[in-house]
PDB file of C-alpha atoms in Angstrom:
ATOM      1  CA  MET A  62      34.466  21.426 -69.983  1.00 62.00           C
ATOM      2  CA  SER A  63      36.671  18.967 -70.586  1.00 64.00           C
ATOM      3  CA  PRO A  64      36.941  15.842 -67.885  1.00 62.00           C
ATOM      4  CA  ALA A  65      39.936  17.167 -67.622  1.00 59.00           C
ATOM      5  CA  GLN A  66      39.186  20.078 -66.988  1.00 59.00           C
ATOM      6  CA  SER A  67      36.236  19.131 -64.857  1.00 63.00           C
ATOM      7  CA  ARG A  68      38.499  17.262 -62.398  1.00 61.00           C
ATOM      8  CA  ARG A  69      40.986  20.158 -62.084  1.00 61.00           C
ATOM      9  CA  THR A  70      38.346  22.092 -61.048  1.00 63.00           C
ATOM     10  CA  ARG A  71      36.314  19.906 -58.413  1.00 64.00           C
ATOM     11  CA  LEU A  72      39.551  18.886 -57.513  1.00 52.00           C
ATOM     12  CA  ALA A  73      40.402  22.574 -56.551  1.00 56.00           C
ATOM     13  CA  ARG A  74      37.023  23.574 -54.987  1.00 63.00           C
ATOM     14  CA  ILE A  75      38.583  20.454 -52.407  1.00 61.00           C
ATOM     15  CA  GLY A  76      41.844  21.564 -51.785  1.00 54.00           C
ATOM     16  CA  THR A  77      39.804  25.288 -51.400  1.00 58.00           C
ATOM     17  CA  LEU A  78      37.176  23.455 -48.899  1.00 54.00           C
ATOM     18  CA  PHE A  79      40.231  21.771 -47.370  1.00 55.00           C
ATOM     19  CA  LEU A  80      42.593  24.876 -46.567  1.00 52.00           C
ATOM     20  CA  LEU A  81      39.222  26.851 -45.692  1.00 51.00           C
ATOM     21  CA  LEU A  82      38.376  23.879 -42.367  1.00 53.00           C
ATOM     22  CA  LEU A  83      42.105  23.627 -41.471  1.00 54.00           C
ATOM     23  CA  CYS A  84      42.885  27.998 -41.278  1.00 54.00           C
ATOM     24  CA  PRO A  85      40.567  29.050 -38.129  1.00 56.00           C
ATOM     25  CA  GLY A  86      43.708  27.063 -37.086  1.00 53.00           C
ATOM     26  CA  CYS A  87      46.324  29.283 -37.893  1.00 55.00           C
ATOM     27  CA  GLN A  88      44.134  32.332 -36.896  1.00 53.00           C
ATOM     28  CA  ARG A  89      44.680  31.568 -33.280  1.00 49.00           C
ATOM     29  CA  GLN A  90      45.004  34.490 -32.154  1.00 59.00           C
ATOM     30  CA  ASP A  91      48.835  34.734 -29.293  1.00 62.00           C
ATOM     31  CA  ARG A  92      47.328  36.629 -26.550  1.00 72.00           C
ATOM     32  CA  GLY A  93      50.640  36.977 -25.318  1.00 82.00           C
ATOM     33  CA  PRO A  94      52.470  35.923 -22.146  1.00 89.00           C
ATOM     34  CA  GLU A  95      50.670  35.607 -19.017  1.00 92.00           C
ATOM     35  CA  ARG A  96      49.703  38.640 -16.937  1.00 94.00           C
ATOM     36  CA  ALA A  97      48.682  39.034 -13.222  1.00 96.00           C
ATOM     37  CA  GLN A  98      45.804  40.179 -11.588  1.00 96.00           C
ATOM     38  CA  VAL A  99      47.064  43.217  -9.768  1.00 97.00           C
ATOM     39  CA  GLN A 100      44.656  46.283  -7.229  1.00 97.00           C
ATOM     40  CA  GLY A 101      44.885  48.390  -4.453  1.00 97.00           C
ATOM     41  CA  THR A 102      45.150  51.991  -3.422  1.00 98.00           C
ATOM     42  CA  ALA A 103      47.885  54.074  -3.237  1.00 98.00           C
ATOM     43  CA  VAL A 104      48.077  56.701  -0.682  1.00 98.00           C
ATOM     44  CA  PHE A 105      50.443  60.505   0.385  1.00 97.00           C
ATOM     45  CA  ALA A 106      50.211  62.800   2.414  1.00 94.00           C
ATOM     46  CA  GLY A 107      48.346  60.834   3.930  1.00 94.00           C
ATOM     47  CA  GLN A 108      45.035  61.030   1.400  1.00 96.00           C
ATOM     48  CA  PRO A 109      44.450  59.005  -1.494  1.00 97.00           C
ATOM     49  CA  ILE A 110      46.453  59.752  -4.604  1.00 97.00           C
ATOM     50  CA  GLN A 111      43.402  61.546  -7.192  1.00 95.00           C
ATOM     51  CA  VAL A 112      44.788  61.129 -10.418  1.00 96.00           C
ATOM     52  CA  GLY A 113      47.928  59.537 -11.276  1.00 97.00           C
ATOM     53  CA  GLU A 114      49.437  56.132 -13.020  1.00 96.00           C
ATOM     54  CA  ILE A 115      51.329  52.914 -12.191  1.00 97.00           C
ATOM     55  CA  ARG A 116      53.846  51.383 -13.973  1.00 97.00           C
ATOM     56  CA  PHE A 117      54.823  47.844 -13.783  1.00 97.00           C
ATOM     57  CA  GLU A 118      58.404  46.960 -15.347  1.00 98.00           C
ATOM     58  CA  PRO A 119      60.261  42.788 -15.790  1.00 98.00           C
ATOM     59  CA  ASP A 120      63.109  43.507 -13.505  1.00 97.00           C
ATOM     60  CA  THR A 121      65.818  42.040 -15.215  1.00 96.00           C
ATOM     61  CA  SER A 122      68.427  42.037 -12.594  1.00 96.00           C
ATOM     62  CA  GLN A 123      66.513  39.052 -11.152  1.00 95.00           C
ATOM     63  CA  GLY A 124      64.960  37.449 -13.305  1.00 95.00           C
ATOM     64  CA  GLY A 125      61.634  39.003 -14.692  1.00 95.00           C
ATOM     65  CA  SER A 126      60.937  39.253 -18.057  1.00 95.00           C
ATOM     66  CA  GLY A 127      57.830  40.541 -19.790  1.00 94.00           C
ATOM     67  CA  PRO A 128      56.310  43.399 -21.616  1.00 95.00           C
ATOM     68  CA  GLN A 129      55.978  46.652 -18.916  1.00 95.00           C
ATOM     69  CA  SER A 130      52.118  47.614 -17.432  1.00 95.00           C
ATOM     70  CA  TYR A 131      50.898  50.423 -17.568  1.00 94.00           C
ATOM     71  CA  LEU A 132      47.537  50.908 -14.823  1.00 96.00           C
ATOM     72  CA  VAL A 133      45.530  54.312 -13.942  1.00 95.00           C
ATOM     73  CA  ILE A 134      45.406  55.936 -10.099  1.00 96.00           C
ATOM     74  CA  GLU A 135      41.245  56.500  -9.574  1.00 95.00           C
ATOM     75  CA  ASP A 136      40.780  58.610  -6.146  1.00 96.00           C
ATOM     76  CA  GLY A 137      43.478  56.224  -4.520  1.00 97.00           C
ATOM     77  CA  LYS A 138      42.947  53.100  -6.337  1.00 97.00           C
ATOM     78  CA  PHE A 139      44.853  51.474  -8.726  1.00 97.00           C
ATOM     79  CA  ASP A 140      42.749  47.848 -10.055  1.00 96.00           C
ATOM     80  CA  SER A 141      44.291  46.248 -13.591  1.00 96.00           C
ATOM     81  CA  ARG A 142      41.068  44.423 -14.384  1.00 93.00           C
ATOM     82  CA  THR A 143      39.247  47.920 -15.536  1.00 89.00           C
ATOM     83  CA  THR A 144      42.218  50.103 -15.226  1.00 66.00           C
ATOM     84  CA  GLY A 145      44.732  48.441 -18.165  1.00 67.00           C
ATOM     85  CA  LYS A 146      47.065  45.460 -18.052  1.00 87.00           C
ATOM     86  CA  GLY A 147      49.196  43.457 -16.013  1.00 94.00           C
ATOM     87  CA  PRO A 148      52.371  43.206 -15.049  1.00 96.00           C
ATOM     88  CA  THR A 149      54.290  39.758 -15.117  1.00 96.00           C
ATOM     89  CA  PRO A 150      54.407  37.283 -12.931  1.00 97.00           C
ATOM     90  CA  GLY A 151      57.575  37.545 -11.353  1.00 97.00           C
ATOM     91  CA  PRO A 152      60.162  40.903  -9.869  1.00 98.00           C
ATOM     92  CA  GLN A 153      59.282  44.535 -11.117  1.00 98.00           C
ATOM     93  CA  LYS A 154      60.152  47.380 -10.688  1.00 98.00           C
ATOM     94  CA  VAL A 155      57.184  49.395 -10.149  1.00 98.00           C
ATOM     95  CA  ARG A 156      57.432  53.279 -10.678  1.00 98.00           C
ATOM     96  CA  ILE A 157      54.404  56.084  -9.429  1.00 98.00           C
ATOM     97  CA  ASP A 158      53.578  59.455 -10.358  1.00 98.00           C
ATOM     98  CA  GLY A 159      50.971  61.369  -8.500  1.00 97.00           C
ATOM     99  CA  TYR A 160      49.616  65.221 -10.220  1.00 96.00           C
ATOM    100  CA  THR A 161      47.196  68.001  -9.020  1.00 90.00           C
ATOM    101  CA  ASN A 162      45.429  67.036 -12.532  1.00 88.00           C
ATOM    102  CA  ALA A 163      43.572  65.671 -14.644  1.00 87.00           C
ATOM    103  CA  SER A 164      45.343  67.079 -17.345  1.00 87.00           C
ATOM    104  CA  ARG A 165      48.355  65.915 -15.470  1.00 89.00           C
ATOM    105  CA  ASP A 166      50.651  69.082 -16.450  1.00 89.00           C
ATOM    106  CA  VAL A 167      51.772  69.284 -12.414  1.00 92.00           C
ATOM    107  CA  GLN A 168      53.112  66.569 -10.271  1.00 95.00           C
ATOM    108  CA  LEU A 169      52.376  65.965  -7.099  1.00 95.00           C
ATOM    109  CA  PHE A 170      55.726  64.645  -5.832  1.00 96.00           C
ATOM    110  CA  ARG A 171      58.164  63.344  -7.078  1.00 96.00           C
ATOM    111  CA  SER A 172      58.490  59.927  -8.945  1.00 97.00           C
ATOM    112  CA  TYR A 173      57.803  57.360  -6.524  1.00 98.00           C
ATOM    113  CA  GLU A 174      60.346  53.142  -7.175  1.00 98.00           C
ATOM    114  CA  THR A 175      60.503  50.341  -5.601  1.00 98.00           C
ATOM    115  CA  THR A 176      60.315  46.651  -6.271  1.00 98.00           C
ATOM    116  CA  ILE A 177      57.761  43.662  -6.152  1.00 98.00           C
ATOM    117  CA  GLU A 178      57.862  40.877  -6.764  1.00 97.00           C
ATOM    118  CA  ILE A 179      54.380  39.576  -8.497  1.00 97.00           C
ATOM    119  CA  PRO A 180      52.527  36.004  -8.013  1.00 97.00           C
ATOM    120  CA  PRO A 181      50.198  34.177 -10.697  1.00 96.00           C
ATOM    121  CA  GLY A 182      46.823  34.975 -10.628  1.00 95.00           C
ATOM    122  CA  ALA A 183      45.180  37.943  -8.494  1.00 96.00           C
ATOM    123  CA  SER A 184      47.601  40.532  -6.000  1.00 97.00           C
ATOM    124  CA  GLU A 185      46.290  43.684  -4.150  1.00 98.00           C
ATOM    125  CA  TYR A 186      49.402  45.787  -3.088  1.00 98.00           C
ATOM    126  CA  GLU A 187      49.264  49.317  -0.762  1.00 98.00           C
ATOM    127  CA  PHE A 188      51.636  51.493  -1.931  1.00 98.00           C
ATOM    128  CA  GLU A 189      52.229  55.078   0.614  1.00 98.00           C
ATOM    129  CA  ILE A 190      54.070  57.625  -0.930  1.00 97.00           C
ATOM    130  CA  PRO A 191      56.891  58.869   1.169  1.00 96.00           C
ATOM    131  CA  GLU A 192      56.548  62.617   2.171  1.00 95.00           C
ATOM    132  CA  ASP A 193      59.754  63.649   1.635  1.00 95.00           C
ATOM    133  CA  LEU A 194      59.521  63.001  -2.025  1.00 96.00           C
ATOM    134  CA  ALA A 195      57.290  66.257  -2.333  1.00 95.00           C
ATOM    135  CA  MET A 196      57.422  68.792  -4.637  1.00 89.00           C
ATOM    136  CA  THR A 197      58.653  72.212  -3.803  1.00 77.00           C
ATOM    137  CA  ARG A 198      56.992  75.470  -4.674  1.00 62.00           C
TER     138      ARG A 198
END
């Protein structure tokens, strides 16, 4: 190998090493927007909703922004630390659905919708679904 080729090889190796040292910072994964931790209970007709879901959608008409969030309701409880990602802080539209069984093929009541303001950090909520939303059979 000629001295010029040897020097180019050495420079290429040094350049590669330099890039490898810089790359860990380049691969920092974006964790997305700040998320709040929410937990609480959901009841219908005085009983915990055994199987359900709760959705949070930023209320853009009130300045809310960010992705939607979906949590599972089990035995009347929901908790973003165990069953999904929490919503972003700010004004949120909330939709709750409850089902008669785990296959979620029969709704217990018509979808319940409300709005709330979610603060940063952790918060707790209690949702009581009005009985007049019951599905008629």
